[in-house]
PDB file of C-alpha atoms in Angstrom:
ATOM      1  CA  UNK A   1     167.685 115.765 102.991  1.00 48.00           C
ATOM      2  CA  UNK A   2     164.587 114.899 104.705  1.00 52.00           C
ATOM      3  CA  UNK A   3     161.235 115.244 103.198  1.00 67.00           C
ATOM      4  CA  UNK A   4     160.157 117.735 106.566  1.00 81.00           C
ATOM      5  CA  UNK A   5     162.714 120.312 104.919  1.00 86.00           C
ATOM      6  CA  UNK A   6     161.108 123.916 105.926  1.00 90.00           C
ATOM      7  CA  UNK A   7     162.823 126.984 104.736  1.00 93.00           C
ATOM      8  CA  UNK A   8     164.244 129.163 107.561  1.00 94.00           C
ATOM      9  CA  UNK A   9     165.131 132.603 107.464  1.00 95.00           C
ATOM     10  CA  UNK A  10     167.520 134.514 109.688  1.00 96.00           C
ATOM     11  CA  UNK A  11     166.903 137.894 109.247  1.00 97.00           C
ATOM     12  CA  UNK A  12     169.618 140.758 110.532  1.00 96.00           C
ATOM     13  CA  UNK A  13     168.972 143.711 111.363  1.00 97.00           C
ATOM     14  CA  UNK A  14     172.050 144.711 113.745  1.00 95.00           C
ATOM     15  CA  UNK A  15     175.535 145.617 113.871  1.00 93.00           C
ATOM     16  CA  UNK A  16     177.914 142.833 114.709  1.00 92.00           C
ATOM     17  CA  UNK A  17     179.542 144.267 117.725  1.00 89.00           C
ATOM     18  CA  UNK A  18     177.748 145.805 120.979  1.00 86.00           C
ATOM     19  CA  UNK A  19     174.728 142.901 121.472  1.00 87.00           C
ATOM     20  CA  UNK A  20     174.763 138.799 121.179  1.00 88.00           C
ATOM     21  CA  UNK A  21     172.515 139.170 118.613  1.00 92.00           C
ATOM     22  CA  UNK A  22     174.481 138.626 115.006  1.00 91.00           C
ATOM     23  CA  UNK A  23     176.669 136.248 117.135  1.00 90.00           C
ATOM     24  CA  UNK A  24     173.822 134.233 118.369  1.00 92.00           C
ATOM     25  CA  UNK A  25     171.880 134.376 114.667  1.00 92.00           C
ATOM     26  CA  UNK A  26     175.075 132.921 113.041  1.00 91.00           C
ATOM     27  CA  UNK A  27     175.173 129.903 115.998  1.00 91.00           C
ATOM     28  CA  UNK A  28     171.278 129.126 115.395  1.00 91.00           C
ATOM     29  CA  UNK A  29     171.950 129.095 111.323  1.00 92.00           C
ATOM     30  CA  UNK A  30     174.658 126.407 112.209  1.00 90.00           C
ATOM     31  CA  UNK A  31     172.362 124.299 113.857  1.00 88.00           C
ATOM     32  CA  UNK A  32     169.385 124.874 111.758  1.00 83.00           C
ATOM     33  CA  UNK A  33     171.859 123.486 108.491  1.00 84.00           C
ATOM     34  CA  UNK A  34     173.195 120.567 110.868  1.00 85.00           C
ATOM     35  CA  UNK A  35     169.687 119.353 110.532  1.00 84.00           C
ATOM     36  CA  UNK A  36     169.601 119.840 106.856  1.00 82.00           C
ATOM     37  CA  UNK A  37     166.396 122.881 106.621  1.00 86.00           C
ATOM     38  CA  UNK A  38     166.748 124.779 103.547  1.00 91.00           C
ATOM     39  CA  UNK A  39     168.668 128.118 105.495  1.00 93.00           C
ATOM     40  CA  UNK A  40     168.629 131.791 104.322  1.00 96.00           C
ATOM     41  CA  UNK A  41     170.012 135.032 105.771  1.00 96.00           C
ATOM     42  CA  UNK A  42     168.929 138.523 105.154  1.00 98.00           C
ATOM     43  CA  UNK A  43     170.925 141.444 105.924  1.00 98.00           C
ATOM     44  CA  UNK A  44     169.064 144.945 106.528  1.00 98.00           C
ATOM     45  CA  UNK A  45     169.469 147.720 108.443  1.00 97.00           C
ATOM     46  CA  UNK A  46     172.906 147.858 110.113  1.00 97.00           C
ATOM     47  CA  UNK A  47     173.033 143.878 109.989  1.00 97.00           C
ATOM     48  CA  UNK A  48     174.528 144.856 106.832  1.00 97.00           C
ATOM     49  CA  UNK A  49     177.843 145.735 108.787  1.00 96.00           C
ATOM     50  CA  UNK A  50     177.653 141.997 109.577  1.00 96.00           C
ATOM     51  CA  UNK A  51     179.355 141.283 106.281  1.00 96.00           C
ATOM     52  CA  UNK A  52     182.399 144.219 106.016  1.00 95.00           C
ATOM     53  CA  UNK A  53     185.435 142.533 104.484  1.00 95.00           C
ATOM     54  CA  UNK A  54     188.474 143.849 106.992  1.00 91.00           C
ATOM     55  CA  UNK A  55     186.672 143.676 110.631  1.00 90.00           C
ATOM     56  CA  UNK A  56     189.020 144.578 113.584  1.00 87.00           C
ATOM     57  CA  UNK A  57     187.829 144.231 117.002  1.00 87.00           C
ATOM     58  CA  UNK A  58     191.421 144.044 118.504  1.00 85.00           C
ATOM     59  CA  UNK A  59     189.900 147.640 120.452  1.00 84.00           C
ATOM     60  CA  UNK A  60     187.045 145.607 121.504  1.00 83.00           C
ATOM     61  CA  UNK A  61     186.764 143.006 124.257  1.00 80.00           C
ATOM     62  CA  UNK A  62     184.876 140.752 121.578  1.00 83.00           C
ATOM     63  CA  UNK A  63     185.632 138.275 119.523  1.00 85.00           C
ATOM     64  CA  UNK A  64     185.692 138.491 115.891  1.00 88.00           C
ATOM     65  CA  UNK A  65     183.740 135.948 114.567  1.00 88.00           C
ATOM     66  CA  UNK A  66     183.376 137.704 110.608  1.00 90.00           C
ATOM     67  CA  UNK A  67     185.403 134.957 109.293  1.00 90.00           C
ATOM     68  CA  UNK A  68     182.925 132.459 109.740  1.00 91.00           C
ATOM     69  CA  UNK A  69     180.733 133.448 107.156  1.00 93.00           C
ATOM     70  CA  UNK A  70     183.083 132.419 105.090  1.00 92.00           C
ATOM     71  CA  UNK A  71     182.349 128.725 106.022  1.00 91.00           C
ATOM     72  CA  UNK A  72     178.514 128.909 105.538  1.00 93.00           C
ATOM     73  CA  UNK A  73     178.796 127.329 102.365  1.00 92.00           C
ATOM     74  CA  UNK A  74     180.461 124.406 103.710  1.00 90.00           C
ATOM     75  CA  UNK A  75     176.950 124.148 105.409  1.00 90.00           C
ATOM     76  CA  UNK A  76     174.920 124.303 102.657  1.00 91.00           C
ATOM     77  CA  UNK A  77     174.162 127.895 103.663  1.00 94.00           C
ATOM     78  CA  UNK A  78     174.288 129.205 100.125  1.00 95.00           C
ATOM     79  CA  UNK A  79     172.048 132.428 100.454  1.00 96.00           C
ATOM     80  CA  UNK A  80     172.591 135.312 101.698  1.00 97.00           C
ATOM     81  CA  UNK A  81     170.253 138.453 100.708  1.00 98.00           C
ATOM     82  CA  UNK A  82     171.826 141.746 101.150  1.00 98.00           C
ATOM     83  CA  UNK A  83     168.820 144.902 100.969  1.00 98.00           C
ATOM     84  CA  UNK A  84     170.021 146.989  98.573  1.00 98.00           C
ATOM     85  CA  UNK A  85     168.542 150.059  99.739  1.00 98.00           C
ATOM     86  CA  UNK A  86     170.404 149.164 103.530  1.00 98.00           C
ATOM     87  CA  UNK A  87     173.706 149.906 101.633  1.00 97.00           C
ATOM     88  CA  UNK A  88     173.161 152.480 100.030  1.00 97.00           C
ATOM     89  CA  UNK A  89     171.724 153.923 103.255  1.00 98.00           C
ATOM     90  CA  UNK A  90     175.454 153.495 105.164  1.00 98.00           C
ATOM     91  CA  UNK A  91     177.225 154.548 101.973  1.00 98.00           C
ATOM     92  CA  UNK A  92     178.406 151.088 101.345  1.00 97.00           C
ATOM     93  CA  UNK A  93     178.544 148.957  97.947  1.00 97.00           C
ATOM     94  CA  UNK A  94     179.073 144.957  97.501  1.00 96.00           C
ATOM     95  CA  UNK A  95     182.888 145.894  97.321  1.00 97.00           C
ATOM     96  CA  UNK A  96     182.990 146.835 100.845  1.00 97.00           C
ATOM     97  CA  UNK A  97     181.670 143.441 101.921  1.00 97.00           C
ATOM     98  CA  UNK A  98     183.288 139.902 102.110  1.00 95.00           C
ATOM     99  CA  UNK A  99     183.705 137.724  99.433  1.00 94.00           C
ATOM    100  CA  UNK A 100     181.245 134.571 100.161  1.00 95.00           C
ATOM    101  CA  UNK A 101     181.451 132.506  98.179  1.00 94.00           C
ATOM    102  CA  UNK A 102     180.064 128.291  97.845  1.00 94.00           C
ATOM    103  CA  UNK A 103     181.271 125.180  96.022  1.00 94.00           C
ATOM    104  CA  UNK A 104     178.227 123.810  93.787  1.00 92.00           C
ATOM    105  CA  UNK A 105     178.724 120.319  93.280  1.00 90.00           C
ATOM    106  CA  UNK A 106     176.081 119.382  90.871  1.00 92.00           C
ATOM    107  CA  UNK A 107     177.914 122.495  88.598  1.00 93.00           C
ATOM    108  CA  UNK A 108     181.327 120.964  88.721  1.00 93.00           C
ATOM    109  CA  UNK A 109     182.387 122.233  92.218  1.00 93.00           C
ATOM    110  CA  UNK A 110     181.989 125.932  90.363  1.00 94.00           C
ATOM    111  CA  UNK A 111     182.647 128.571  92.379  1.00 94.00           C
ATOM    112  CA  UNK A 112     179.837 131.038  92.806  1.00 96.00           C
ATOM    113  CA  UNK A 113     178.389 134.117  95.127  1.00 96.00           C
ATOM    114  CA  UNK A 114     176.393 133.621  98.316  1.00 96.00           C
ATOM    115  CA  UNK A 115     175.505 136.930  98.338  1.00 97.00           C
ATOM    116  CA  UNK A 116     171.935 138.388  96.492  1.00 97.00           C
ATOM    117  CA  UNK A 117     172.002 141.892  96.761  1.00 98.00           C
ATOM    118  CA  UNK A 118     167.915 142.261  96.152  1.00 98.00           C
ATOM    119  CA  UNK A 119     165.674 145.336  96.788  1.00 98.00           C
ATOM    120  CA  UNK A 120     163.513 146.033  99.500  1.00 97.00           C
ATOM    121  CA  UNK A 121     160.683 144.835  97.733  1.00 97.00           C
ATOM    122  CA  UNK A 122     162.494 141.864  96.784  1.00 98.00           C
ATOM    123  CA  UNK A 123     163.176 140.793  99.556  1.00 98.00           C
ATOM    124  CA  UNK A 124     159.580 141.146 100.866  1.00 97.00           C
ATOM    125  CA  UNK A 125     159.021 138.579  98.184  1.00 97.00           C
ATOM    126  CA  UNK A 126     161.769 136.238  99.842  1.00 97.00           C
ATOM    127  CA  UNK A 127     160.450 136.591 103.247  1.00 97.00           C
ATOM    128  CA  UNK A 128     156.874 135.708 102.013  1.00 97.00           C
ATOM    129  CA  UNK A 129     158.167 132.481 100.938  1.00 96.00           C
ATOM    130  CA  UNK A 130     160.008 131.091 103.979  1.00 96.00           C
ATOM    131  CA  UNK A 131     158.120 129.180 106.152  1.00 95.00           C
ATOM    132  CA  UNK A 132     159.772 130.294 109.336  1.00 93.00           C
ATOM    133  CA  UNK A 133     161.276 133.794 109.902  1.00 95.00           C
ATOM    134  CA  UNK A 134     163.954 134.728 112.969  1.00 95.00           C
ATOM    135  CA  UNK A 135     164.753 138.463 113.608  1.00 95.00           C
ATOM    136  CA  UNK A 136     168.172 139.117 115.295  1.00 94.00           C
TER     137      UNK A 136
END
């Protein structure tokens, strides 16, 4: 990695169907990895949909692109916070969502979570740090 490496958060805050938006946040965190920048996502609000394990769209005239979380950590994309408080709010747990997962290399190619399930105020700290913050 470069020495210019800023820390970019994608923050999201809607559901994945209906709108561009979560489709278009997971093609800009694609490209912002391609050029090696340290790369977070945030789910809040109904962007915690986002991550449901067991998405079907087959009703819907859109695509479903869920499955390619599961290759974020292929791009280095190794965290993703999930607001606590969002779940709870939709009456969802960590069970209902994906398993993402990332190969650390520098651990033995161990196996280990992408997702952070953090607090709201937690993840007001994590915001604070990143140097550049997208909302979708």
């Amino acid at each position: 990695m470069s020495e210019n490496i800023k820390k970019f958060m994608y923050l999201n805050r809607r559901a994945p169907y209906g709108t561009i938006y979560a489709w278009e946040s997971l093609e800009v965190v694609l490209i912002g990895a391609a050029f090696d920048q340290d790369v977070s996502l945030a789910f809040i609000g109904d962007g915690v949909y986002q991550l449901l394990e067991g998405q079907d769209t087959s009703e819907s005239e859109m695509k479903n692109f869920s499955t390619t979380y599961k290759a974020l950590g292929d791009y280095d994309v190794t965290k993703l916070y999930v607001e606590k408080e969002s779940l709870e709010e939709r009456g969802l747990t960590l069970d209902d969502l994906m398993p993402l997962t990332w190969e650390d290399e520098d651990d033995d190619w161990a196996e280990k979570d992408s997702i952070r399930l953090v607090s709201r105020a937690e993840l007001a700290d994590v915001l604070d740090d990143q140097d550049v913050v997208y909302s979708f």
